[in-house]
XYZ file of C-alpha atoms in Angstrom:
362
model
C 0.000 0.000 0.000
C 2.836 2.411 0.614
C 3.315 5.176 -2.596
C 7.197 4.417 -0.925
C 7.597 1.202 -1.819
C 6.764 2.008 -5.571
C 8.739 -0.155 -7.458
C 11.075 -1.496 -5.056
C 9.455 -5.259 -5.781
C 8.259 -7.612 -8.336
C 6.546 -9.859 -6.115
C 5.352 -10.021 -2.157
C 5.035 -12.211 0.521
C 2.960 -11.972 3.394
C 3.365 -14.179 6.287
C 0.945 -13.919 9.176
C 0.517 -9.971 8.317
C -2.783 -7.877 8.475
C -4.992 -5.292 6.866
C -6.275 -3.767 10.309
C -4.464 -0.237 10.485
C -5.370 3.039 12.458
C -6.472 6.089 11.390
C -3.727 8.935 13.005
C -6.139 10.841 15.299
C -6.773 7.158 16.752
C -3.026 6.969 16.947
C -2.049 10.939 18.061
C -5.208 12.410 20.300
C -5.534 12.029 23.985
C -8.524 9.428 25.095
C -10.823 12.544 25.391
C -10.370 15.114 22.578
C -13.077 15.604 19.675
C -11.598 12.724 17.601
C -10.656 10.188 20.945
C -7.141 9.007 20.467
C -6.543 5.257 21.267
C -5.806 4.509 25.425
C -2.105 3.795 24.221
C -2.115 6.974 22.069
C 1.035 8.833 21.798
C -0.054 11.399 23.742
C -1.291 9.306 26.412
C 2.194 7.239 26.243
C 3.632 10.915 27.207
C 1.241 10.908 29.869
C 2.456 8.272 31.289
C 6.446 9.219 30.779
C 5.403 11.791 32.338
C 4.141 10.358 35.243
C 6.760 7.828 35.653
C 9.243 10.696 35.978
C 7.583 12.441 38.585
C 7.096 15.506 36.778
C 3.321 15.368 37.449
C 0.664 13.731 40.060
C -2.166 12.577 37.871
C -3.293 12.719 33.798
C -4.675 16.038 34.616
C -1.489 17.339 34.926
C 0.108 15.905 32.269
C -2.171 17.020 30.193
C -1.882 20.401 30.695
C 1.906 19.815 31.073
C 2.432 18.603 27.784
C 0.340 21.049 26.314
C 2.760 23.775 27.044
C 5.266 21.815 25.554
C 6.554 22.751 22.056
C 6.960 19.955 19.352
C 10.533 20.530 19.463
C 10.488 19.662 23.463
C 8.594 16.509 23.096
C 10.786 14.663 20.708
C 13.755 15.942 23.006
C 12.160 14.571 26.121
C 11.227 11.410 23.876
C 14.740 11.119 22.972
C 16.080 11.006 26.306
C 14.392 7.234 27.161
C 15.949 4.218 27.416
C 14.350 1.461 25.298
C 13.379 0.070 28.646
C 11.669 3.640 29.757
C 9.520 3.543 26.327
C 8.708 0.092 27.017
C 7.412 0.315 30.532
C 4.878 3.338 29.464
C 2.567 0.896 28.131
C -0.003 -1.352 29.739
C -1.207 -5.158 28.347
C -4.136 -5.443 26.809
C -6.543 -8.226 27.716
C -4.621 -10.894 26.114
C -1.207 -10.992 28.159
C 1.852 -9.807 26.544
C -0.080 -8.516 23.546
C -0.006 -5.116 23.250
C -3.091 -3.500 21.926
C -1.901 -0.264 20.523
C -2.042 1.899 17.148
C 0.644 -0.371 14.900
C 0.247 0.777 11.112
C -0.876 4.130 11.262
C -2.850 5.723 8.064
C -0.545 8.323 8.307
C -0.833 10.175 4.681
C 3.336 9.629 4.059
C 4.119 5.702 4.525
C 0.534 4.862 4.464
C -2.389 6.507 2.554
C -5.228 7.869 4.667
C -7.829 5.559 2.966
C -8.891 1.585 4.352
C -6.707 -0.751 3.075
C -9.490 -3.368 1.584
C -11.170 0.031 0.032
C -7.959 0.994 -1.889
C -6.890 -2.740 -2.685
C -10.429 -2.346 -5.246
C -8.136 -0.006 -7.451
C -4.989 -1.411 -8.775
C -3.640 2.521 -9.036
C -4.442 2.777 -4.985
C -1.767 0.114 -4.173
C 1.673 -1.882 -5.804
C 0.016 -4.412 -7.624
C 2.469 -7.525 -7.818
C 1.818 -11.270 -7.645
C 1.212 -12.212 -3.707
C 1.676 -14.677 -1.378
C -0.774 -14.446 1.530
C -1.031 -17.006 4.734
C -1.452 -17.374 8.616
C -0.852 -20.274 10.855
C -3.716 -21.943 11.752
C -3.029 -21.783 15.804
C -1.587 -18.102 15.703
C -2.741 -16.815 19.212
C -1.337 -19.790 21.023
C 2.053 -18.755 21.397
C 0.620 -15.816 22.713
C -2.073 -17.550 24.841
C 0.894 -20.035 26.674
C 2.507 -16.825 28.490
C -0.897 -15.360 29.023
C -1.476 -16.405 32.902
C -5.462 -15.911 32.245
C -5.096 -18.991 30.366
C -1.982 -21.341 31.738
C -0.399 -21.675 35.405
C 2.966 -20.686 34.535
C 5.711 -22.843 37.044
C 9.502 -21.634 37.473
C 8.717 -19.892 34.029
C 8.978 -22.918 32.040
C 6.589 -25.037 32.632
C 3.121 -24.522 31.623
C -0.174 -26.110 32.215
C -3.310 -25.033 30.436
C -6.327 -24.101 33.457
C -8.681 -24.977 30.548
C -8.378 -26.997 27.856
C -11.931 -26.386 25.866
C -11.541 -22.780 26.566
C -7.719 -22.588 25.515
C -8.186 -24.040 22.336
C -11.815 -22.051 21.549
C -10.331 -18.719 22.600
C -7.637 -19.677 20.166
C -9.669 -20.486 16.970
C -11.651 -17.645 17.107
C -8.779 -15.018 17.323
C -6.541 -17.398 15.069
C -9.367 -17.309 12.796
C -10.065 -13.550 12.838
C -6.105 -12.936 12.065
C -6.574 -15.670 8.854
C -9.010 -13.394 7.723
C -7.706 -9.872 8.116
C -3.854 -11.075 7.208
C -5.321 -13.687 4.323
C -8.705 -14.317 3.021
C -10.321 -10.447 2.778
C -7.085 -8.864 1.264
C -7.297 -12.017 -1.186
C -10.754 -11.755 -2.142
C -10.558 -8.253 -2.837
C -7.081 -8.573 -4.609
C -8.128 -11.291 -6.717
C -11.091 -9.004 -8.384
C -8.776 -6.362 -8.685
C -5.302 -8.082 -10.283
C -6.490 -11.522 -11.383
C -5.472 -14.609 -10.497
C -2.158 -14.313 -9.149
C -3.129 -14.304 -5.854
C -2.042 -16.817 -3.692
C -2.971 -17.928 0.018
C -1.849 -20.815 2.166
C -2.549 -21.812 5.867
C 0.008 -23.211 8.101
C -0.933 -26.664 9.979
C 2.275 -28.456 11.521
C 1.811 -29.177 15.216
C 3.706 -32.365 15.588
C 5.618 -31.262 18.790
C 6.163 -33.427 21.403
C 5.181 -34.084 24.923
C 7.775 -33.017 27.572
C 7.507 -33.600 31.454
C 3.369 -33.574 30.991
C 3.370 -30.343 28.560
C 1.490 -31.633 25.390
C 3.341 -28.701 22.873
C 1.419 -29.662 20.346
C -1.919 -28.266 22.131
C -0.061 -25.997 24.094
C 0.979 -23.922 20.694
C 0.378 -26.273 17.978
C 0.651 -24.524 14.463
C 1.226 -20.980 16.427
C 2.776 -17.760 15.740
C 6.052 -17.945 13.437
C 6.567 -21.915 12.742
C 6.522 -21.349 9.765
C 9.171 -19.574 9.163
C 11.935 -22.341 9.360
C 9.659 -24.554 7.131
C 10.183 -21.390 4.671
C 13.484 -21.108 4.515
C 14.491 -25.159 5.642
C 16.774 -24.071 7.995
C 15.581 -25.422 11.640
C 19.031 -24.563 13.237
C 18.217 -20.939 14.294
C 14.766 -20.273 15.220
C 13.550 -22.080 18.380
C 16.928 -25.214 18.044
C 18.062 -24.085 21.494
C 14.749 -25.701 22.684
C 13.780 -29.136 22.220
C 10.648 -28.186 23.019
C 8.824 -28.239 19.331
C 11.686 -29.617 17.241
C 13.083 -33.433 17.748
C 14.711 -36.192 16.004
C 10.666 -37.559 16.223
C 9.312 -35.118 14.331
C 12.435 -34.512 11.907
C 11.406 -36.681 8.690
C 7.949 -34.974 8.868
C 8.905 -31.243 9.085
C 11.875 -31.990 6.911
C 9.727 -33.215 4.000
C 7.565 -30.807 4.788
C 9.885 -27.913 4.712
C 11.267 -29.285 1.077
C 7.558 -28.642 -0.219
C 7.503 -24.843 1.298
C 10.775 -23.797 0.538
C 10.238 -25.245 -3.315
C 6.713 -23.565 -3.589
C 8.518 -20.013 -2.613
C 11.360 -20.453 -4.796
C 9.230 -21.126 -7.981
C 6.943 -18.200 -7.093
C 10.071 -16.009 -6.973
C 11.222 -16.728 -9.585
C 7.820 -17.510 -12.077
C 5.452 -15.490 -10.023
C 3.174 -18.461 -9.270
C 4.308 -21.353 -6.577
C 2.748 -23.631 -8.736
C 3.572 -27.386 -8.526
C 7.198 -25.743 -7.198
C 10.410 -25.570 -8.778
C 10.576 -29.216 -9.589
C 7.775 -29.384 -10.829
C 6.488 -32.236 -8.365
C 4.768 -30.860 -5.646
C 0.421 -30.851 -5.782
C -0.155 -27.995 -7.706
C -0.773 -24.493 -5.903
C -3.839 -22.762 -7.219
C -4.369 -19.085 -7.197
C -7.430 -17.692 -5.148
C -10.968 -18.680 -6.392
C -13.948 -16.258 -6.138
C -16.274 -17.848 -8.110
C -18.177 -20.102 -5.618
C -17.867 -20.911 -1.796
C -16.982 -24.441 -2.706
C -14.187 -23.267 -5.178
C -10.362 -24.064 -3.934
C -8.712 -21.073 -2.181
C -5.874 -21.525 -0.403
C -3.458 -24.445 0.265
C -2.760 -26.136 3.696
C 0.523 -26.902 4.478
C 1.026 -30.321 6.801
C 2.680 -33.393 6.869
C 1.339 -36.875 5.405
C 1.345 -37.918 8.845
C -1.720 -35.930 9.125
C -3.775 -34.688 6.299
C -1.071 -33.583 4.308
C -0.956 -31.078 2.009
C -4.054 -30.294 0.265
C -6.270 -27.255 -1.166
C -9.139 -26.008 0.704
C -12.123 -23.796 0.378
C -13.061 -22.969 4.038
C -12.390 -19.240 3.772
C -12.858 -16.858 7.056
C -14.410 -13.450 6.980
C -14.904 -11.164 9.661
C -18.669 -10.917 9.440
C -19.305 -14.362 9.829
C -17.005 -15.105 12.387
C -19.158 -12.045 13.919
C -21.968 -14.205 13.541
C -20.440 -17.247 14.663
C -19.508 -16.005 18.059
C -22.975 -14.733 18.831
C -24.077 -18.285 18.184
C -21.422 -20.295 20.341
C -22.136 -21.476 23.346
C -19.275 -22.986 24.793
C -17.412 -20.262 26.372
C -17.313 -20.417 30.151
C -18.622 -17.096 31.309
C -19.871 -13.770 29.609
C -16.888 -11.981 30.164
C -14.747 -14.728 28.667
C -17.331 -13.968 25.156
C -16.410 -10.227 25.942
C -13.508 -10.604 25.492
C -13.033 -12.403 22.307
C -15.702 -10.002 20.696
C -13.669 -7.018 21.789
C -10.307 -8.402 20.938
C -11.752 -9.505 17.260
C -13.376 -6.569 16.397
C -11.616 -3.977 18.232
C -10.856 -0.796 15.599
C -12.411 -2.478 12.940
C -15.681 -0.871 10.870
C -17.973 -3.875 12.244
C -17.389 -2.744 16.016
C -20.883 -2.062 17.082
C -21.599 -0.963 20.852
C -25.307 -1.804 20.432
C -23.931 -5.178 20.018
C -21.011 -5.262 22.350
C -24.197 -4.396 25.090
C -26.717 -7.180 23.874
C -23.865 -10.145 24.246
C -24.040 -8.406 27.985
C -20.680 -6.683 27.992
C -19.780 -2.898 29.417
């Protein structure tokens, strides 16, 4: 999307990205100006500093502190933090370590003021190249397993999940929600727009083992970044220290496995389509299908061991996933349904408070 990035690339890759960005007043304003500003604004992050430092009591104060402040005086002040200092301004969200705060900021220079799936309808509102789009099908649960609402957390490496149904619910519906603002709404727009060389897979590899009663493979299964050695067949960097997710066990799986990814990114660098990959052997990669719900869509990446690699049709979209959760019944409490709701649709155009209220939420 970035008028920067014009003609710096042939082709893309996405890998577990998104399309949800934040318009700047969200990302500037204090909590209670005209436009509200997010809680983890800018300006309320300089609250805080402000705060931390003793400078002033309350908000109130800093407020009016930084008010008098010129823009010359904030970056200076800004300037004078430790990483640690900028760090320890902001607050967790409701999800652990995740940080809920304005990320990729519509700011008019890097990224045009306009919604991403709006300007993706135009091929002259974006840098129209052959893409690559995907998500791993258990991408909250790395989060989740250092998220104490969730696991009992012993001598900080040892975990133990305080509810399995829960765990892996909570997990499929935000997993879900990232497949289809990272994957399937960019590539259903896209593939209107550009034609067929559109391209999305999902990520399914959870063949860790079991260590000292900690079940990995439910713990974070397919989660947040496995795929990355798979992409570049290299598992002696990310994660190797820990035998934790990869062992001699699983090596002939995720090694075969790996061969099939690396090949199907190779060929689409160099062809622009993964295809059947560079040999020429692999099943063949098709591009995104909008013609029917039943049509193929994106491929899923696993190992013969379980369903191996196949295409599917099951796309996610944010409004029915909306609808979904209003119909599920097996979360444990109304706040737990709160959250997911608020967490999903958070800063996105279907966040409704009428609707928020009726699941019984405040």
């Amino acid at each position: 999307l970035s008028p920067k990035a014009k003609g710096l690339f042939h082709k893309a890759v996405s890998q577990s990205g998104s399309s949800k960005t934040t318009e700047i007043s969200k990302a500037e304003n204090y909590i209670d100006a005209d436009k509200p500003g997010d809680a983890l604004s800018s300006r309320e992050i300089i609250n805080n500093l402000l705060i931390a430092d003793n400078i002033v009591s309350d908000r109130k104060s800093a407020v009016d502190y930084q008010n008098k402040m010129s823009n010359h005086k904030i970056a200076e002040y800004l300037r004078s933090k430790s990483n640690l200092d900028l760090l320890s301004a902001y607050k967790p969200g409701p999800a652990g370590m995740i940080f809920f705060f304005p990320q990729l900021t519509r700011d008019g220079a890097v990224l045009p003021y306009g919604e991403p799936l709006s300007l993706f309808k135009d091929k002259s509102g974006y840098n129209a190249v052959p893409i690559i789009l995907g998500t791993n099908r258990d991408e909250f649960k790395l989060f989740m397993m250092q998220d104490k609402e969730y696991v009992n957390i012993y001598l900080k490496m040892f975990f133990r999940v305080k509810d399995k149904k829960y765990y892996d619910l909570a997990a499929s519906y935000t997993s879900d929600a990232w497949k289809a603002t990272g994957a399937d709404e960019i590539a259903s727009v896209l593939r209107k727009t550009q034609g067929p060389d559109v391209f999305v897979y999902r990520f399914d590899w959870d063949e860790e083992p079991t260590i000292l009663g900690m079940d990995m493979s439910r713990i974070v299964g397919a989660g947040h970044g496995f795929e990355i050695p798979f992409v570049f067949n290299d598992f002696d960097n990310l994660f190797a220290e820990l035998d934790l997710f990869f062992t001699d066990e699983n090596h002939p799986g995720r090694k075969a496995l790996s061969d099939s990814i690396s090949s199907y990114w190779a060929e689409f660098a160099y062809t622009g389509s993964p295809g059947k990959g560079r040999d020429g052997t692999e099943i063949e990669w098709e591009s995104w299908d909008n013609s029917s719900t039943e049509s193929d869509k994106f491929i899923v990446f696993d190992t013969a061991r379980d369903q191996g690699i196949r295409m599917s049709f099951d796309a996610i979209f944010l409004e029915d996933l909306k609808k979904k959760i209003f119909a599920e019944n097996g979360f444990p409490s109304k706040e737990k349904k709160c959250k997911i709701y608020w967490q999903i649709f958070k800063d996105t155009d279907l966040w409704d408070n009428g609707e928020y209220e009726k699941l019984g939420c405040n």
